[in-house]
PDB file of C-alpha atoms in Angstrom:
ATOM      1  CA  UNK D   1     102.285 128.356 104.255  1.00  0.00           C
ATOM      2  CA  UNK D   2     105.949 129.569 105.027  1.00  0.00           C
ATOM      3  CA  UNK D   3     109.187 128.787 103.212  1.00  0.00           C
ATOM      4  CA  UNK D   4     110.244 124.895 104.281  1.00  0.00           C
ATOM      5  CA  UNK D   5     113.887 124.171 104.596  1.00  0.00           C
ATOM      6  CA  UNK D   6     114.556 120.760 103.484  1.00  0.00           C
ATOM      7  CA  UNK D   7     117.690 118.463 102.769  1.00  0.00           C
ATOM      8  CA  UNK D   8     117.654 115.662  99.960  1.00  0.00           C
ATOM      9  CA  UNK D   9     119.810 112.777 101.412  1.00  0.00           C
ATOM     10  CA  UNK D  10     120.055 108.606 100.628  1.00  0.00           C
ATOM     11  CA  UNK D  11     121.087 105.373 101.219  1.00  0.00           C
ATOM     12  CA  UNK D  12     122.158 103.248  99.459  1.00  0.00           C
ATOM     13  CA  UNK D  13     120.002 104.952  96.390  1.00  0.00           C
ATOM     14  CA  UNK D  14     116.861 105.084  98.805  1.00  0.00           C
ATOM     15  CA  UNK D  15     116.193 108.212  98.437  1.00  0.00           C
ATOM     16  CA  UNK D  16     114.200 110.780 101.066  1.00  0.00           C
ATOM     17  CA  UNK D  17     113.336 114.518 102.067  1.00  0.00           C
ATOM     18  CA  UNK D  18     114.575 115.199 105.598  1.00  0.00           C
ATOM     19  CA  UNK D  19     112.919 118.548 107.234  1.00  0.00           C
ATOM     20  CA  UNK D  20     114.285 119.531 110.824  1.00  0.00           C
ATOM     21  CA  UNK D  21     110.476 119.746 112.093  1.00  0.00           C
ATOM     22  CA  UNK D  22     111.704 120.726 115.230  1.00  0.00           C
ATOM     23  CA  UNK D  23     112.500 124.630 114.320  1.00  0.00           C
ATOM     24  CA  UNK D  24     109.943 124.720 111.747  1.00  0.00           C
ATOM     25  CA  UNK D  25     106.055 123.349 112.004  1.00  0.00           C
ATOM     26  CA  UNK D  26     105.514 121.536 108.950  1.00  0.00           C
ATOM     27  CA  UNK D  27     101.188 120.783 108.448  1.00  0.00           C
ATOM     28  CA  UNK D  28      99.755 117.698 106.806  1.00  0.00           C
ATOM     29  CA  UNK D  29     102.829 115.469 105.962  1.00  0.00           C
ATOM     30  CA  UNK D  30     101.104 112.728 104.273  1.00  0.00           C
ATOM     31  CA  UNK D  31      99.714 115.162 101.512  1.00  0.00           C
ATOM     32  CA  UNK D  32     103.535 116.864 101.555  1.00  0.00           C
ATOM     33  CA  UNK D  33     105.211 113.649 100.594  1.00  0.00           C
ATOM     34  CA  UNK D  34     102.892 112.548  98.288  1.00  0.00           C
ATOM     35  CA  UNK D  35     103.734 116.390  96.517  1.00  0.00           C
ATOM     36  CA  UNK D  36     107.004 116.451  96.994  1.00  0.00           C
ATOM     37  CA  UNK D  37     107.920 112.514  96.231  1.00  0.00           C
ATOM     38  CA  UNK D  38     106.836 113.116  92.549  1.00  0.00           C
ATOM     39  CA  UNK D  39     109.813 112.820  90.241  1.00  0.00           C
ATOM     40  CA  UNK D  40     108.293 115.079  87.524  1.00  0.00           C
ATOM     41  CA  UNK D  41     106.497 117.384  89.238  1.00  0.00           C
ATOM     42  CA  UNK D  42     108.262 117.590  92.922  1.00  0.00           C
ATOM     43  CA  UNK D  43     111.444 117.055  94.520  1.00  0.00           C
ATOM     44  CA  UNK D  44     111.862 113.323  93.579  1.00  0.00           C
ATOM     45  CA  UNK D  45     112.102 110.391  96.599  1.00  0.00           C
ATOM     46  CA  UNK D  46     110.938 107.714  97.839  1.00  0.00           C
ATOM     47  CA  UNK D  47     109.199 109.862 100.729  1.00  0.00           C
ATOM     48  CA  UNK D  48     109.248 112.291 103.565  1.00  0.00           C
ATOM     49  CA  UNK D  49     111.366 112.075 106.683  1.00  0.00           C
ATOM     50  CA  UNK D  50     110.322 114.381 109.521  1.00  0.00           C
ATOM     51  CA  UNK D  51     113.227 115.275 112.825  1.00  0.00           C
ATOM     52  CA  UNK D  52     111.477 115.695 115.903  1.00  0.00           C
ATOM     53  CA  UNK D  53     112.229 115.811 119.617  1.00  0.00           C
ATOM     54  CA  UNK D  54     111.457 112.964 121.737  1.00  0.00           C
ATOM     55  CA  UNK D  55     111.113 112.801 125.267  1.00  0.00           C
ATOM     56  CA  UNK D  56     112.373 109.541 125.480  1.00  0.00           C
ATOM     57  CA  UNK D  57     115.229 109.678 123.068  1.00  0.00           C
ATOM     58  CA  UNK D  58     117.812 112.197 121.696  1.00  0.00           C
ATOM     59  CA  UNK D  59     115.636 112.495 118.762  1.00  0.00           C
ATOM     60  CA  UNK D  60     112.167 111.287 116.840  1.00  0.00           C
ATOM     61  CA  UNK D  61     111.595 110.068 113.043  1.00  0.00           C
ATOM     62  CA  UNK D  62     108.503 110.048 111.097  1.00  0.00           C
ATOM     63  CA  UNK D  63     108.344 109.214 107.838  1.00  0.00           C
ATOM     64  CA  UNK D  64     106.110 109.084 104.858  1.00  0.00           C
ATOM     65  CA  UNK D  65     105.655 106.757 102.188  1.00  0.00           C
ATOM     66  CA  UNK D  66     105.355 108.373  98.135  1.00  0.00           C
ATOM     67  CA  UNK D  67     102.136 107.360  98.426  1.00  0.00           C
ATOM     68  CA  UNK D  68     101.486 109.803 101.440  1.00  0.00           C
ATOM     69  CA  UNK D  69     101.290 106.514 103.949  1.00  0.00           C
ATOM     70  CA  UNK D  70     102.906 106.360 107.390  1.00  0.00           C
ATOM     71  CA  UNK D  71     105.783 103.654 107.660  1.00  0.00           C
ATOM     72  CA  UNK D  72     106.936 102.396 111.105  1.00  0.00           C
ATOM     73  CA  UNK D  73     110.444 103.007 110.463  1.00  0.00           C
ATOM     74  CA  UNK D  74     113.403 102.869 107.309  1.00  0.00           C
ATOM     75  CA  UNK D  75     116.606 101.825 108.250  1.00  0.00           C
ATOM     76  CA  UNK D  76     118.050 103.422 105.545  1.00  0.00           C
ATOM     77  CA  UNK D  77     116.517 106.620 106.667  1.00  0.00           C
ATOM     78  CA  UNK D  78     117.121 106.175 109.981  1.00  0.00           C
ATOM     79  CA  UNK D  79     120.966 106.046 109.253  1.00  0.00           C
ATOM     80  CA  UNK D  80     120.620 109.305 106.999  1.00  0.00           C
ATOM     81  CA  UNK D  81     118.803 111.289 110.813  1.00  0.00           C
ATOM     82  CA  UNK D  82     122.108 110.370 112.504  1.00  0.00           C
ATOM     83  CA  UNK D  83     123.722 111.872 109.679  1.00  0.00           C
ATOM     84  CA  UNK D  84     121.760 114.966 109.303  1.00  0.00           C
ATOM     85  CA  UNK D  85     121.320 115.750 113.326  1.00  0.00           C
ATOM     86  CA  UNK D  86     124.592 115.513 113.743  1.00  0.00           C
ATOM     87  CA  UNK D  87     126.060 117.722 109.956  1.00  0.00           C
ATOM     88  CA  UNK D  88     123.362 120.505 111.122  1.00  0.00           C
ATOM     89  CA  UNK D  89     124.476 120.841 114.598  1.00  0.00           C
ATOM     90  CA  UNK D  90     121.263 119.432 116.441  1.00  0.00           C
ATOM     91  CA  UNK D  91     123.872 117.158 118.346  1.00  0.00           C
ATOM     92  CA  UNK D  92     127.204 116.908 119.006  1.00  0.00           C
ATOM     93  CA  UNK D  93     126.946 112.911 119.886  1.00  0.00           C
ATOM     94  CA  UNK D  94     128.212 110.086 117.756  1.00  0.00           C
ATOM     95  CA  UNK D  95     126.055 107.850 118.790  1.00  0.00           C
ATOM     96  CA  UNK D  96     122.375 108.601 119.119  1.00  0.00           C
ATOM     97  CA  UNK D  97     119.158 107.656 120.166  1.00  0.00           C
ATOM     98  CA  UNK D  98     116.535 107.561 117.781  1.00  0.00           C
ATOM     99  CA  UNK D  99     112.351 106.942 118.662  1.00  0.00           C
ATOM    100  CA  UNK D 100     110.707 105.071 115.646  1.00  0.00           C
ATOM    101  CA  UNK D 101     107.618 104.069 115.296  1.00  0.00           C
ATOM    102  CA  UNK D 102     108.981 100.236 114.984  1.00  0.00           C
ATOM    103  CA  UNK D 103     110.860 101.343 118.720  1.00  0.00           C
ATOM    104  CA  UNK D 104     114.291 102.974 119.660  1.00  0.00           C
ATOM    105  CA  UNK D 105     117.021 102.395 117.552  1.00  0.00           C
ATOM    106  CA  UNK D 106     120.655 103.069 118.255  1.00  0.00           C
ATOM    107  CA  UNK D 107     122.806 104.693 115.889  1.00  0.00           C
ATOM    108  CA  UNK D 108     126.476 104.967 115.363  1.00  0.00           C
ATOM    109  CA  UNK D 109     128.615 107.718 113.363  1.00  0.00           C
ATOM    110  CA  UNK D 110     131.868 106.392 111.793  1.00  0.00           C
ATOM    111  CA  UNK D 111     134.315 107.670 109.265  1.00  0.00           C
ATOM    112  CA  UNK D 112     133.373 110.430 106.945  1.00  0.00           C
ATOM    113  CA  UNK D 113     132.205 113.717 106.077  1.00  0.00           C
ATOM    114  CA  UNK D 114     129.491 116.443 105.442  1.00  0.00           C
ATOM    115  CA  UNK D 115     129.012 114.859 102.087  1.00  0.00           C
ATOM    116  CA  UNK D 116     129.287 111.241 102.760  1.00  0.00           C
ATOM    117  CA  UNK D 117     129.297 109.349 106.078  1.00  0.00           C
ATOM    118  CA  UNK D 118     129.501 105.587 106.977  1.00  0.00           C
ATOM    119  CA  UNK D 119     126.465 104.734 109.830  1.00  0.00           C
ATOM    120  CA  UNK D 120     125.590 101.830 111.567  1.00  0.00           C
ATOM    121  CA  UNK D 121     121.974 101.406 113.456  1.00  0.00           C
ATOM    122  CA  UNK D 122     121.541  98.985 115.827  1.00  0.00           C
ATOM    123  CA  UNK D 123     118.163  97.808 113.648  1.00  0.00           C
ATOM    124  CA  UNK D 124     117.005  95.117 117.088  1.00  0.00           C
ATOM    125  CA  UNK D 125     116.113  91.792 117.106  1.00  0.00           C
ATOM    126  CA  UNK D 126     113.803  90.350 114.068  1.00  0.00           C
ATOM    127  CA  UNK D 127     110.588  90.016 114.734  1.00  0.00           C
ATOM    128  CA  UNK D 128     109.548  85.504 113.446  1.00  0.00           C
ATOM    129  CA  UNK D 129     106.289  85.313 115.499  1.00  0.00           C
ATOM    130  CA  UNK D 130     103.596  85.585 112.587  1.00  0.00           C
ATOM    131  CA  UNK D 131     101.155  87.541 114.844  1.00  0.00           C
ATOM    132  CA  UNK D 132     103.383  90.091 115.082  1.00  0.00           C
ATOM    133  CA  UNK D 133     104.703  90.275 111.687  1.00  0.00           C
ATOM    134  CA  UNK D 134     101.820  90.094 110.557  1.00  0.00           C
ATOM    135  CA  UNK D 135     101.012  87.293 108.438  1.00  0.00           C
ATOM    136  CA  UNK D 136      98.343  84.625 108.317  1.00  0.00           C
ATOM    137  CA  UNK D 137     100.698  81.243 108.644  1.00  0.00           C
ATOM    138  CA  UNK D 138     101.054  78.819 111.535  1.00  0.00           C
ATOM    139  CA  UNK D 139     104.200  78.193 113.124  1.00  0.00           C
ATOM    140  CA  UNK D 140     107.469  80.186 113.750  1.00  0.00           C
ATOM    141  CA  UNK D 141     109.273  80.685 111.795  1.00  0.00           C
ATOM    142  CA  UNK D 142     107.539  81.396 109.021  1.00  0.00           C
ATOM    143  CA  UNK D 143     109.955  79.611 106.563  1.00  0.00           C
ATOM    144  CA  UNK D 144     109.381  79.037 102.958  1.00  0.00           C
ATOM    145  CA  UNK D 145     105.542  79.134 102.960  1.00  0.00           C
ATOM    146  CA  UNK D 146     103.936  78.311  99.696  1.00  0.00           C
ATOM    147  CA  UNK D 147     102.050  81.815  98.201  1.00  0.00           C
ATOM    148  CA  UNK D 148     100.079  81.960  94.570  1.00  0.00           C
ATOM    149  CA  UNK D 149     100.418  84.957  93.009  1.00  0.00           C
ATOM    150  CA  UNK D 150     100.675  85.664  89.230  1.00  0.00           C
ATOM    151  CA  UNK D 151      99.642  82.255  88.533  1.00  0.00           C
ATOM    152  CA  UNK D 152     103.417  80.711  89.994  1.00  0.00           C
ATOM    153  CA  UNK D 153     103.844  79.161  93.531  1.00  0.00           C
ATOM    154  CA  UNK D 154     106.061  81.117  95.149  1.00  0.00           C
ATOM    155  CA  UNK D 155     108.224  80.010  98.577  1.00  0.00           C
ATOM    156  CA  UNK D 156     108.050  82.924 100.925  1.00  0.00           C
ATOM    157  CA  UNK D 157     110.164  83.594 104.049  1.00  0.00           C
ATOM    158  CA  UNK D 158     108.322  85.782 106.687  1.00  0.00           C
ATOM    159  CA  UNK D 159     110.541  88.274 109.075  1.00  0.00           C
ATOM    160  CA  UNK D 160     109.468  91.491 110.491  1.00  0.00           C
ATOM    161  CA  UNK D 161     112.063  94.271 111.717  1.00  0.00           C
ATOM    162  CA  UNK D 162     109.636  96.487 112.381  1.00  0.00           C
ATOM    163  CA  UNK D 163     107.936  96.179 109.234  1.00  0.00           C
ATOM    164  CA  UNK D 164     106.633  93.032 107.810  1.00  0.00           C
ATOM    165  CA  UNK D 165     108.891  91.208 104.857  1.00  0.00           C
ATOM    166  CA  UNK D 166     108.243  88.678 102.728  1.00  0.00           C
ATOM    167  CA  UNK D 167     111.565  87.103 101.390  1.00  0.00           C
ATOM    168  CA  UNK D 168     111.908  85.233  98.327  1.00  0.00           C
ATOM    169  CA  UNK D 169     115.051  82.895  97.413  1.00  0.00           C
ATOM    170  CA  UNK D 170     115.057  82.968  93.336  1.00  0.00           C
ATOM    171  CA  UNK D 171     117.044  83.157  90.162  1.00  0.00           C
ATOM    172  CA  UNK D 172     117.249  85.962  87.481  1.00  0.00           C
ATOM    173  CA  UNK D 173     115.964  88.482  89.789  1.00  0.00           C
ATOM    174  CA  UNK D 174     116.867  91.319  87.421  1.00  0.00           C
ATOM    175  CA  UNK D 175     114.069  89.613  84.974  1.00  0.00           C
ATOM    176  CA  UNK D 176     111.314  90.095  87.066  1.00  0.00           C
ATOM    177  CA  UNK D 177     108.343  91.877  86.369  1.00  0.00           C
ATOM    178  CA  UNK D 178     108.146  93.816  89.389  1.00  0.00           C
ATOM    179  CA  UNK D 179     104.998  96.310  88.475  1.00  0.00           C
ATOM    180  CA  UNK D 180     103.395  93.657  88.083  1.00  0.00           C
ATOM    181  CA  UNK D 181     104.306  90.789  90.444  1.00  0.00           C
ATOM    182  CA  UNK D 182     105.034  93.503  93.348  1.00  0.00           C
ATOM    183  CA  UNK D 183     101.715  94.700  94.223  1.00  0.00           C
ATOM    184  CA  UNK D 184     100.188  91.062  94.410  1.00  0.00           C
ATOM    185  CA  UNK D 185     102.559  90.452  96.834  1.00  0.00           C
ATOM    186  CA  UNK D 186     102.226  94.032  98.461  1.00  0.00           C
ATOM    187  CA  UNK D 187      98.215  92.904  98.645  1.00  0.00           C
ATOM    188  CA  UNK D 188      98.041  89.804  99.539  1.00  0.00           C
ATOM    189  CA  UNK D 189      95.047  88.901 101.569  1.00  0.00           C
ATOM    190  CA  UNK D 190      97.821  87.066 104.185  1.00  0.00           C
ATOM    191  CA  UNK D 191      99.355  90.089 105.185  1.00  0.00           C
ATOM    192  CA  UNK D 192      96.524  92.425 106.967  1.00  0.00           C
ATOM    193  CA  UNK D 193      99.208  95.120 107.194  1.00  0.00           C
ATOM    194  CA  UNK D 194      99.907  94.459 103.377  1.00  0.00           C
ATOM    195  CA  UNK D 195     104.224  93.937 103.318  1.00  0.00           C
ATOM    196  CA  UNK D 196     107.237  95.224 101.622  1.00  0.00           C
ATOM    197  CA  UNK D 197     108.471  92.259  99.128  1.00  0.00           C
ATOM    198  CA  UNK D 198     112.586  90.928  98.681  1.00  0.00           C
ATOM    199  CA  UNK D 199     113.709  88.858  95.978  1.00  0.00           C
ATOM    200  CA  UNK D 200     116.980  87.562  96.313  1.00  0.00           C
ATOM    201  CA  UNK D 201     119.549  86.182  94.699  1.00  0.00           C
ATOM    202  CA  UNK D 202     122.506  83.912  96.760  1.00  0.00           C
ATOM    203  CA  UNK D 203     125.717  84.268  95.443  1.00  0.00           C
ATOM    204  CA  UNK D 204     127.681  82.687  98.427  1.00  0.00           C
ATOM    205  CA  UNK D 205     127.491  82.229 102.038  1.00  0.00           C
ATOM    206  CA  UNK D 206     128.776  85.888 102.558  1.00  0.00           C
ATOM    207  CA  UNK D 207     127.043  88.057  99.697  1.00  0.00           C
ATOM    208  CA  UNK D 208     123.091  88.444  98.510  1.00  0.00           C
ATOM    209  CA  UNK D 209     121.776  89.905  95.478  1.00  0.00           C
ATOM    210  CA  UNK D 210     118.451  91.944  95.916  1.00  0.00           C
ATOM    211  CA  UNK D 211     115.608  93.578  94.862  1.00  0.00           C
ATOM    212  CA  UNK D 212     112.410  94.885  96.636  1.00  0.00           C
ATOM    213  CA  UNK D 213     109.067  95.936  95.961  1.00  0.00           C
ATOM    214  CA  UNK D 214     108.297  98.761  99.017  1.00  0.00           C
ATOM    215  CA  UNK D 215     104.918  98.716 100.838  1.00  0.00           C
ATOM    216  CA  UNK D 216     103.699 102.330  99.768  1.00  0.00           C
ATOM    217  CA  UNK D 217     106.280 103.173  97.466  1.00  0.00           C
ATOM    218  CA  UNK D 218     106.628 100.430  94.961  1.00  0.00           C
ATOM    219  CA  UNK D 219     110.218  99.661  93.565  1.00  0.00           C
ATOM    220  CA  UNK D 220     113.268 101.439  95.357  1.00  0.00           C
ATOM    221  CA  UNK D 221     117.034 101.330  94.626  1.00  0.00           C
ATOM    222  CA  UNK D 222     117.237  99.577  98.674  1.00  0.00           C
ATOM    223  CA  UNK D 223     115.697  99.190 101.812  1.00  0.00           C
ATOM    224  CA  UNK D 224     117.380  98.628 104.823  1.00  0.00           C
ATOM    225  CA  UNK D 225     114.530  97.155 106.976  1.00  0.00           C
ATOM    226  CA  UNK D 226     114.327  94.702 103.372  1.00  0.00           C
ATOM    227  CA  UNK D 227     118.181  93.631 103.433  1.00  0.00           C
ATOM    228  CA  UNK D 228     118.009  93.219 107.294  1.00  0.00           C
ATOM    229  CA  UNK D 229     115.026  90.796 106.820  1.00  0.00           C
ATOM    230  CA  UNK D 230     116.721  89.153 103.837  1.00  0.00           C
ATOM    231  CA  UNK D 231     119.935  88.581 106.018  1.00  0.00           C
ATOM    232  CA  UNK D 232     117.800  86.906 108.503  1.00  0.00           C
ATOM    233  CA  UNK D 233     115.730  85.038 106.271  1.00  0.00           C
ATOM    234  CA  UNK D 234     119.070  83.865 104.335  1.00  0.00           C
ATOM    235  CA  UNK D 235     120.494  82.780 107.598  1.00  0.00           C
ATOM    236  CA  UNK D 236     117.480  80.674 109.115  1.00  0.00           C
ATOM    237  CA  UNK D 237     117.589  78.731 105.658  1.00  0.00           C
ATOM    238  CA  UNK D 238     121.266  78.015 106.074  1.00  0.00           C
ATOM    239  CA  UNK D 239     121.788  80.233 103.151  1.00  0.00           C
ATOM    240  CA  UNK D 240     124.390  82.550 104.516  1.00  0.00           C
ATOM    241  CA  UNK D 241     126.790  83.310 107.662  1.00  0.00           C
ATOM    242  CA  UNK D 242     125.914  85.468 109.632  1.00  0.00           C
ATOM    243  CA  UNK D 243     127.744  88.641 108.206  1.00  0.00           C
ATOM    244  CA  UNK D 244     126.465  89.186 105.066  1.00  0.00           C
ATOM    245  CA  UNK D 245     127.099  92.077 102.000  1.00  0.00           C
ATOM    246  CA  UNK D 246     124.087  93.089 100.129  1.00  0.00           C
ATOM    247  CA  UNK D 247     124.403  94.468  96.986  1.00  0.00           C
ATOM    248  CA  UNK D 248     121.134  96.172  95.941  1.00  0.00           C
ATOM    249  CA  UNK D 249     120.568  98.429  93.059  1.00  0.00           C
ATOM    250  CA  UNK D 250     121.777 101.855  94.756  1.00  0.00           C
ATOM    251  CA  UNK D 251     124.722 100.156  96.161  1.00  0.00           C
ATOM    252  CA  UNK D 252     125.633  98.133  98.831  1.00  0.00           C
ATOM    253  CA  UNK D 253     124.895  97.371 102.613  1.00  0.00           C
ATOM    254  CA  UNK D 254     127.044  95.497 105.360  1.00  0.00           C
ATOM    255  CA  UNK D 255     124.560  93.202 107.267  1.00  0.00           C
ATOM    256  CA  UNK D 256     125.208  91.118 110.637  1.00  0.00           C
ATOM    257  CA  UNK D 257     122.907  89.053 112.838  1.00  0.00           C
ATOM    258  CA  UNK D 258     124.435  88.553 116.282  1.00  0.00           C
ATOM    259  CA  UNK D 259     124.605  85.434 117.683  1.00  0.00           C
ATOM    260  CA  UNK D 260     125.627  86.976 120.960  1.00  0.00           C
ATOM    261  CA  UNK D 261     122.410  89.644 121.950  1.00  0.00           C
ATOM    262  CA  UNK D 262     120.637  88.910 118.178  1.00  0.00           C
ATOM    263  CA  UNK D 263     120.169  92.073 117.213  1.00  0.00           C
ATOM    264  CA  UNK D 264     120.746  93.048 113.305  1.00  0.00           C
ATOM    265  CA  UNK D 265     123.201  95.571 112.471  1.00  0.00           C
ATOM    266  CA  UNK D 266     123.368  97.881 108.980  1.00  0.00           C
ATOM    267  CA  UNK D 267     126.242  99.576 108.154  1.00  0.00           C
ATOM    268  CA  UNK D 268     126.279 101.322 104.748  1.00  0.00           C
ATOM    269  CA  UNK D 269     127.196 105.520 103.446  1.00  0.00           C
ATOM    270  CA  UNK D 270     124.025 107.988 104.245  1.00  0.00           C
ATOM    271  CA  UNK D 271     124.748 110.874 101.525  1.00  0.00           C
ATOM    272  CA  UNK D 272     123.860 114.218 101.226  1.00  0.00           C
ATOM    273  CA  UNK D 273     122.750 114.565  98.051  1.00  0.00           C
ATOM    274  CA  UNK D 274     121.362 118.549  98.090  1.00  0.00           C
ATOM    275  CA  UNK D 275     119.918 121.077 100.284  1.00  0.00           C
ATOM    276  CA  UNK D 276     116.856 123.628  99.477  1.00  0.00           C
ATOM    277  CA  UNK D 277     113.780 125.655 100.669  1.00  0.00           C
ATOM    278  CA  UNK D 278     110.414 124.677  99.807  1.00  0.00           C
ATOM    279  CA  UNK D 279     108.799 128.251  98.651  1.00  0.00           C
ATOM    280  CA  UNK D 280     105.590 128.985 100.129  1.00  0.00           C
ATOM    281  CA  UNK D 281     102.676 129.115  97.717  1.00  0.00           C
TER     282      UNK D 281
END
């Protein structure tokens, strides 16, 4: 194996490893960012994040669970590729076009620099059709659906962008056991694709507290796919307008749900945090 070249970069505290795997082959991924995602032994993130051409975009993402499984998309990460494409010279284009495995999504470079840049992605339209989530429930949406798990009733909220979400409206979210109550929810026999888990808090018709539980990775600081969801979610229970601030544990994203073409935009800083080579062993 040859030296790697890799960058260290986040949003909103969700943390990945982005490799330019267009100028340098990079074998098994899955067993990479289940190496390098250790926090005591590797790098330290929430996964890998592979850059790779695309014949039917300017550029292609896969990414990599801790865990070593393949997610669909992250919007967090996918804010973080505009960023890094565009700081290493692999474009010269502000806005971009970027294939996912959850479809193209369009992303937008504002103000900023090499160290910290505000992006918006153009994240689509939410997914409410519980086939296509997936999730075993009748009817669309899929609002506030009664689910067992820890011995409590819990009211879920079922959106996919993407990625399937399960969104939960509760109090004294920073209380919760999430070890514990996450992977239930993560494994629930409803969701044949398992799901990523959001438990927020309202706090007025314009701002969202919020924690998730990540399919793959387990607790993480954000997740933009999650506070897109949770925007929706908030807004089909009357919750919430339709531009919405979510303040997560790694900081905060800028959420709105178009009336006019509804499609969900994230805005919210993609930061470099360092840059290194991977020796060879």
């Amino acid at each position: 194996m040859k030296n790697l070249k890799f960058t260290k970069m986040h949003g909103a505290g969700n943390d990945y490893i982005y490799m330019d795997a267009i100028s340098q082959g990079i074998d098994n991924p899955s067993e990479l960012a289940v190496k390098l995602s250790n926090r005591n032994f590797g790098i330290g993130s929430d996964g890998l994040v592979l850059i790779l051409p695309s014949e039917i975009c300017d550029f292609r993402m896969q990414m990599f669970n801790s865990d070593g499984s393949e997610a669909e998309m992250c919007g967090n990460a996918s804010r973080c590729v505009g960023k890094y494409v565009y700081d290493n010279g692999l474009t010269a284009k502000s806005e971009i076009t970027l294939e996912t495995g959850a479809g193209i999504k369009y992303i937008t470079l504002l103000e900023g620099d090499s160290k910290s840049r505000k992006v918006t992605v153009d994240m689509g339209e939410p997914i409410l059709n519980p086939d296509l989530i997936p999730v075993e429930a009748v009817g669309e949406p899929v609002l506030n659906l009664p689910l067992s798990v820890d011995g409590k009733s819990w009211e879920i909220t079922c959106v996919s962008m993407g990625n399937p979400h399960a969104v939960i409206f509760t109090t004294g979210i920073k209380d919760l056991d999430l070890p514990v109550i996450g992977p239930e929810f993560e494994k629930h026999p409803i969701f044949p694709r398992k799901t990523n888990t959001e438990f927020i808090e309202v706090i007025d018709r314009q701002t969202l507290n919020m924690r998730v539980w990540e399919r793959g990775a387990g607790e993480t600081l954000a997740c933009g796919t999650g506070a897109c969801a949770a925007a929706v979610a908030a807004i089909l229970n009357d919750y919430c307008d339709r531009k919405i601030k979510i303040h997560l544990l790694g900081g905060d994203l800028e959420i709105e749900w178009s009336k006019e073409n509804n499609h969900v935009y994230m805005t919210g800083e993609a930061v470099t945090v360092f840059e290194g080579e991977l020796l060879a062993n």
